[in-house]
């Protein structure tokens, strides 16, 4: 007769199991990595602090570069089936209100906005379907590395794994516990909310310079607008007041917040530890590329992990991963830095919009470098 195992027994077996790879964080980086690891036949465990679906501070825009990775995960169609908004153009607005509109790639691999609650949940479920074990509501608190990794959670559980992936975002616990986290430059803070979609907003992403910082706006479905505000701790309340007036938001609107917006990159490849997504490098949100870097670095880390677990040359796997990550950012980071320079001094950013009204070709060229059609990735 089948007798259920006691909780105690299950727990002891749990401690004994050694996973090939343990991934901390189930955002786009962690889910992508987990799905590719599971596809490669690795025993994969994801520990995620939150219970999904959950929102997070983000502009909700998917750069077209994401599509090839989503295709390889066989979820592109499912992402397109989620409530979303296609974004055929980006509108840059100077402080004085002057505007420049730049077209974005069209077709099914276009720029698209989708709520992170839906997108992240879909990706985490994909990893689960492919065989990854996923524990939500589980916060990693401590790590020890001997031959294998021992990972402790806030609830006192212990897990063992041969390789560890830090996919736990810009304030990565994994990087902090390994003394890798640089001191955050808490120079800026972001606020984000989903508000009712104003009538006639249309299908476009708006990037608006304001004296105190900037705002990003994108419809995410038929009824909601994603509204982001980025400023300094001193100016953020003024930005919020601007948003309340401009969009007729009631003061009881709930906002999510995050900081830092900038910090130095962390070395991403170590003996049996990889850092991916925001945990490795935080980019300026203005250009809306972070999700792509998260997805792609997750894929690259899974490839390197599979090689290490199969006892292929560890050093060459680490080198190849670091090189591929460099390549991923190469040719794009300078635009991101340029965008940061512009948003840190919104008056200069505004001058750029004025210049683009006279000759739009530079802005079009820069936008095209960031929002590349998926076929070129
Ligand atoms: C204002 C703003 C707007 C943005 N807009 C865009 C945009 O439009 N498009 C775009 O592509 N990018 C955008 N980004 C960037 C994007 O949000 C990130 O780059 C992306 O979320 C990175 O994914 P990730 O998986 O690395 O990290 P995250 O999405 O942060 O996921 C990390 C996960 O780890 C979990 N976690 C953290 N600590 C622990 C722990 N100790 N134990 C267990 N789990 C843990 C968290 O709960 C979280 O689910 C924006 C960022 C900001 C700040």
Tab-separated table of C-alpha atoms in Angstrom, residues 26-274:
chain	number	residue	atom	x	y	z
A	26	UNK	CA	13.330	33.803	-10.803
A	27	UNK	CA	13.209	37.032	-12.850
A	28	UNK	CA	13.962	36.958	-16.600
A	29	UNK	CA	17.657	36.095	-16.014
A	30	UNK	CA	16.983	33.275	-13.533
A	31	UNK	CA	14.021	31.807	-15.441
A	32	UNK	CA	15.834	31.886	-18.785
A	33	UNK	CA	18.878	30.231	-17.202
A	34	UNK	CA	16.736	27.621	-15.429
A	35	UNK	CA	14.817	26.769	-18.602
A	36	UNK	CA	18.005	26.342	-20.664
A	37	UNK	CA	19.669	24.331	-17.856
A	38	UNK	CA	16.638	22.033	-17.631
A	39	UNK	CA	16.640	21.693	-21.436
A	40	UNK	CA	20.285	20.595	-21.196
A	41	UNK	CA	19.227	17.869	-18.738
A	42	UNK	CA	20.705	19.477	-15.598
A	43	UNK	CA	19.092	18.986	-12.187
A	44	UNK	CA	18.023	22.569	-11.662
A	45	UNK	CA	16.587	24.396	-8.645
A	46	UNK	CA	15.339	27.998	-8.566
A	47	UNK	CA	14.838	29.812	-5.252
A	48	UNK	CA	12.712	32.946	-5.623
A	49	UNK	CA	11.946	35.348	-2.774
A	50	UNK	CA	8.526	36.479	-4.038
A	51	UNK	CA	5.351	34.570	-4.810
A	52	UNK	CA	4.523	34.981	-8.504
A	53	UNK	CA	2.762	36.614	-10.207
A	54	UNK	CA	4.270	39.849	-8.886
A	55	UNK	CA	4.878	43.275	-10.391
A	56	UNK	CA	8.264	44.939	-10.355
A	57	UNK	CA	9.699	48.370	-11.101
A	58	UNK	CA	10.153	48.289	-14.870
A	59	UNK	CA	8.970	50.091	-17.996
A	60	UNK	CA	7.506	46.714	-19.139
A	61	UNK	CA	8.964	47.164	-22.678
A	62	UNK	CA	10.463	44.198	-24.502
A	63	UNK	CA	13.288	45.205	-26.837
A	64	UNK	CA	13.021	43.323	-30.194
A	65	UNK	CA	16.394	41.703	-29.357
A	66	UNK	CA	14.470	39.516	-26.873
A	67	UNK	CA	12.574	37.612	-29.578
A	68	UNK	CA	15.350	35.217	-30.700
A	69	UNK	CA	15.923	34.117	-27.068
A	70	UNK	CA	12.171	33.767	-26.495
A	71	UNK	CA	11.957	31.703	-29.713
A	72	UNK	CA	14.716	29.387	-28.462
A	73	UNK	CA	12.715	28.996	-25.238
A	74	UNK	CA	9.607	28.248	-27.370
A	75	UNK	CA	7.609	30.942	-25.577
A	76	UNK	CA	7.525	33.752	-28.178
A	77	UNK	CA	3.985	32.916	-29.272
A	78	UNK	CA	2.806	32.644	-25.665
A	79	UNK	CA	4.318	36.066	-24.893
A	80	UNK	CA	2.458	37.541	-27.888
A	81	UNK	CA	-0.734	35.922	-26.557
A	82	UNK	CA	-0.427	37.802	-23.237
A	83	UNK	CA	-2.328	41.098	-22.902
A	84	UNK	CA	0.156	43.591	-24.379
A	85	UNK	CA	0.593	46.701	-26.457
A	86	UNK	CA	2.631	46.979	-29.660
A	87	UNK	CA	4.830	50.075	-29.724
A	88	UNK	CA	5.472	51.252	-33.302
A	89	UNK	CA	7.107	54.528	-32.250
A	90	UNK	CA	9.070	56.289	-29.501
A	91	UNK	CA	8.312	59.913	-28.697
A	92	UNK	CA	11.063	62.005	-27.113
A	93	UNK	CA	9.773	65.090	-25.295
A	94	UNK	CA	12.015	68.031	-24.296
A	95	UNK	CA	11.473	69.953	-21.047
A	96	UNK	CA	9.674	72.728	-22.971
A	97	UNK	CA	7.265	70.188	-24.510
A	98	UNK	CA	8.781	69.996	-28.011
A	99	UNK	CA	8.610	66.453	-29.403
A	100	UNK	CA	10.427	64.181	-31.834
A	101	UNK	CA	8.927	60.868	-32.946
A	102	UNK	CA	11.131	57.972	-34.058
A	103	UNK	CA	9.713	54.832	-35.678
A	104	UNK	CA	10.488	51.451	-34.106
A	105	UNK	CA	10.692	48.073	-35.890
A	106	UNK	CA	7.336	46.792	-37.123
A	107	UNK	CA	5.968	43.274	-37.626
A	108	UNK	CA	5.638	40.493	-35.096
A	109	UNK	CA	9.164	41.028	-33.723
A	110	UNK	CA	8.389	44.613	-32.781
A	111	UNK	CA	8.928	46.452	-29.501
A	112	UNK	CA	6.111	45.344	-27.228
A	113	UNK	CA	5.046	46.146	-23.671
A	114	UNK	CA	3.683	43.522	-21.301
A	115	UNK	CA	3.221	43.617	-17.540
A	116	UNK	CA	6.075	41.965	-15.674
A	117	UNK	CA	3.613	40.049	-13.491
A	118	UNK	CA	2.494	38.195	-16.650
A	119	UNK	CA	5.837	37.972	-18.469
A	120	UNK	CA	7.918	36.780	-15.509
A	121	UNK	CA	5.268	34.269	-14.446
A	122	UNK	CA	5.141	32.794	-17.948
A	123	UNK	CA	8.939	32.414	-18.058
A	124	UNK	CA	9.161	30.856	-14.598
A	125	UNK	CA	6.417	28.393	-15.539
A	126	UNK	CA	8.305	27.542	-18.731
A	127	UNK	CA	11.361	26.653	-16.629
A	128	UNK	CA	9.111	24.542	-14.398
A	129	UNK	CA	7.530	22.770	-17.400
A	130	UNK	CA	10.977	21.912	-18.726
A	131	UNK	CA	11.833	20.192	-15.440
A	132	UNK	CA	13.377	22.852	-13.210
A	133	UNK	CA	12.274	22.708	-9.583
A	134	UNK	CA	11.052	26.103	-8.433
A	135	UNK	CA	10.565	27.275	-4.850
A	136	UNK	CA	8.750	30.594	-4.557
A	137	UNK	CA	8.521	32.598	-1.322
A	138	UNK	CA	12.054	31.436	-0.508
A	139	UNK	CA	14.724	34.014	0.374
A	140	UNK	CA	18.391	33.056	0.227
A	141	UNK	CA	20.259	34.333	3.281
A	142	UNK	CA	23.613	32.537	3.448
A	143	UNK	CA	26.076	30.670	1.215
A	144	UNK	CA	29.055	28.442	1.848
A	145	UNK	CA	31.356	26.952	-0.750
A	146	UNK	CA	33.310	23.798	-0.119
A	147	UNK	CA	33.423	21.178	-2.849
A	148	UNK	CA	29.771	22.091	-3.512
A	149	UNK	CA	27.655	25.074	-2.558
A	150	UNK	CA	25.493	25.023	0.554
A	151	UNK	CA	22.683	27.543	0.381
A	152	UNK	CA	20.609	28.546	3.399
A	153	UNK	CA	17.237	30.212	3.263
A	154	UNK	CA	15.546	32.649	5.630
A	155	UNK	CA	13.275	29.786	6.764
A	156	UNK	CA	16.326	27.739	7.778
A	157	UNK	CA	16.259	25.227	4.917
A	158	UNK	CA	19.510	24.052	3.344
A	159	UNK	CA	20.177	23.126	-0.285
A	160	UNK	CA	23.295	21.806	-2.014
A	161	UNK	CA	24.424	22.392	-5.566
A	162	UNK	CA	27.521	21.974	-7.711
A	163	UNK	CA	27.161	25.363	-9.378
A	164	UNK	CA	25.480	28.562	-8.241
A	165	UNK	CA	23.897	31.301	-10.342
A	166	UNK	CA	23.226	34.744	-8.874
A	167	UNK	CA	20.194	36.036	-10.799
A	168	UNK	CA	18.842	38.045	-7.910
A	169	UNK	CA	18.776	41.518	-9.369
A	170	UNK	CA	20.574	44.816	-8.829
A	171	UNK	CA	20.867	44.403	-5.037
A	172	UNK	CA	22.087	40.807	-5.425
A	173	UNK	CA	22.372	38.907	-2.141
A	174	UNK	CA	24.666	36.369	-3.840
A	175	UNK	CA	27.114	39.106	-4.938
A	176	UNK	CA	26.920	40.742	-1.500
A	177	UNK	CA	27.581	37.480	0.361
A	178	UNK	CA	30.632	36.859	-1.884
A	179	UNK	CA	31.900	40.414	-1.224
A	180	UNK	CA	31.474	41.266	-4.890
A	181	UNK	CA	28.783	43.918	-4.649
A	182	UNK	CA	30.170	47.393	-5.312
A	183	UNK	CA	28.960	50.223	-3.119
A	184	UNK	CA	25.673	51.306	-4.704
A	185	UNK	CA	25.601	54.833	-6.068
A	186	UNK	CA	22.308	55.817	-4.495
A	187	UNK	CA	22.267	58.938	-6.577
A	188	UNK	CA	18.871	58.250	-8.108
A	189	UNK	CA	15.639	56.482	-7.404
A	190	UNK	CA	12.808	55.226	-9.634
A	191	UNK	CA	9.060	55.121	-9.028
A	192	UNK	CA	6.665	53.053	-11.098
A	193	UNK	CA	2.905	52.554	-11.233
A	194	UNK	CA	0.224	51.180	-13.519
A	195	UNK	CA	-2.411	53.879	-13.953
A	196	UNK	CA	-5.598	54.075	-16.048
A	197	UNK	CA	-4.684	54.598	-19.732
A	198	UNK	CA	-5.483	58.228	-20.628
A	199	UNK	CA	-7.953	58.505	-23.544
A	200	UNK	CA	-6.212	58.949	-26.917
A	201	UNK	CA	-2.761	58.087	-25.506
A	202	UNK	CA	-2.199	55.918	-28.567
A	203	UNK	CA	0.368	53.181	-29.157
A	204	UNK	CA	3.804	54.611	-28.439
A	205	UNK	CA	6.451	54.776	-25.765
A	206	UNK	CA	7.035	58.301	-24.446
A	207	UNK	CA	10.397	59.336	-22.987
A	208	UNK	CA	9.945	62.738	-21.445
A	209	UNK	CA	12.670	64.971	-20.009
A	210	UNK	CA	11.564	66.999	-17.000
A	211	UNK	CA	13.526	69.593	-14.987
A	212	UNK	CA	13.826	67.102	-12.104
A	213	UNK	CA	14.618	63.922	-14.102
A	214	UNK	CA	12.598	61.973	-16.646
A	215	UNK	CA	9.471	59.930	-17.148
A	216	UNK	CA	8.807	56.846	-19.296
A	217	UNK	CA	5.251	56.015	-20.339
A	218	UNK	CA	3.938	53.027	-22.279
A	219	UNK	CA	0.488	51.442	-22.581
A	220	UNK	CA	0.625	47.799	-21.446
A	221	UNK	CA	-2.853	46.744	-22.578
A	222	UNK	CA	-6.181	48.322	-23.548
A	223	UNK	CA	-6.735	49.956	-20.157
A	224	UNK	CA	-3.447	50.554	-18.338
A	225	UNK	CA	-0.408	52.802	-18.737
A	226	UNK	CA	2.984	51.966	-17.274
A	227	UNK	CA	4.340	55.159	-15.761
A	228	UNK	CA	7.967	55.396	-14.586
A	229	UNK	CA	9.611	58.375	-12.910
A	230	UNK	CA	13.367	58.636	-12.422
A	231	UNK	CA	14.906	61.367	-10.261
A	232	UNK	CA	17.108	61.944	-7.243
A	233	UNK	CA	15.946	61.376	-3.664
A	234	UNK	CA	15.514	65.181	-3.508
A	235	UNK	CA	13.513	65.574	-6.728
A	236	UNK	CA	11.439	62.389	-6.817
A	237	UNK	CA	8.529	63.846	-4.815
A	238	UNK	CA	8.329	66.789	-7.277
A	239	UNK	CA	8.249	64.307	-10.167
A	240	UNK	CA	5.456	62.476	-8.440
A	241	UNK	CA	3.502	65.700	-7.995
A	242	UNK	CA	4.021	66.436	-11.710
A	243	UNK	CA	2.676	62.972	-12.567
A	244	UNK	CA	-0.325	63.405	-10.258
A	245	UNK	CA	-1.213	66.687	-12.016
A	246	UNK	CA	-0.374	65.562	-15.569
A	247	UNK	CA	-2.229	62.244	-15.409
A	248	UNK	CA	-4.846	63.248	-12.834
A	249	UNK	CA	-3.664	60.524	-10.471
A	250	UNK	CA	-5.164	60.438	-7.017
A	251	UNK	CA	-2.690	60.781	-4.098
A	252	UNK	CA	-3.651	57.284	-2.880
A	253	UNK	CA	-2.129	55.697	-6.056
A	254	UNK	CA	0.338	53.005	-4.957
A	255	UNK	CA	3.874	53.292	-6.364
A	256	UNK	CA	6.695	50.764	-6.442
A	257	UNK	CA	10.220	52.022	-5.906
A	258	UNK	CA	13.784	50.869	-6.599
A	259	UNK	CA	17.372	52.069	-6.236
A	260	UNK	CA	20.214	52.125	-7.303
A	261	UNK	CA	19.819	53.089	-10.946
A	262	UNK	CA	23.566	52.852	-11.530
A	263	UNK	CA	26.370	50.769	-10.110
A	264	UNK	CA	29.639	49.304	-11.359
A	265	UNK	CA	29.553	45.930	-13.087
A	266	UNK	CA	30.511	42.813	-11.106
A	267	UNK	CA	32.864	40.164	-12.579
A	268	UNK	CA	30.361	37.627	-13.909
A	269	UNK	CA	32.371	34.341	-14.080
A	270	UNK	CA	33.950	32.624	-11.068
A	271	UNK	CA	35.029	29.031	-10.328
A	272	UNK	CA	31.540	27.574	-9.938
A	273	UNK	CA	29.540	30.763	-9.684
A	274	UNK	CA	27.973	32.944	-12.388
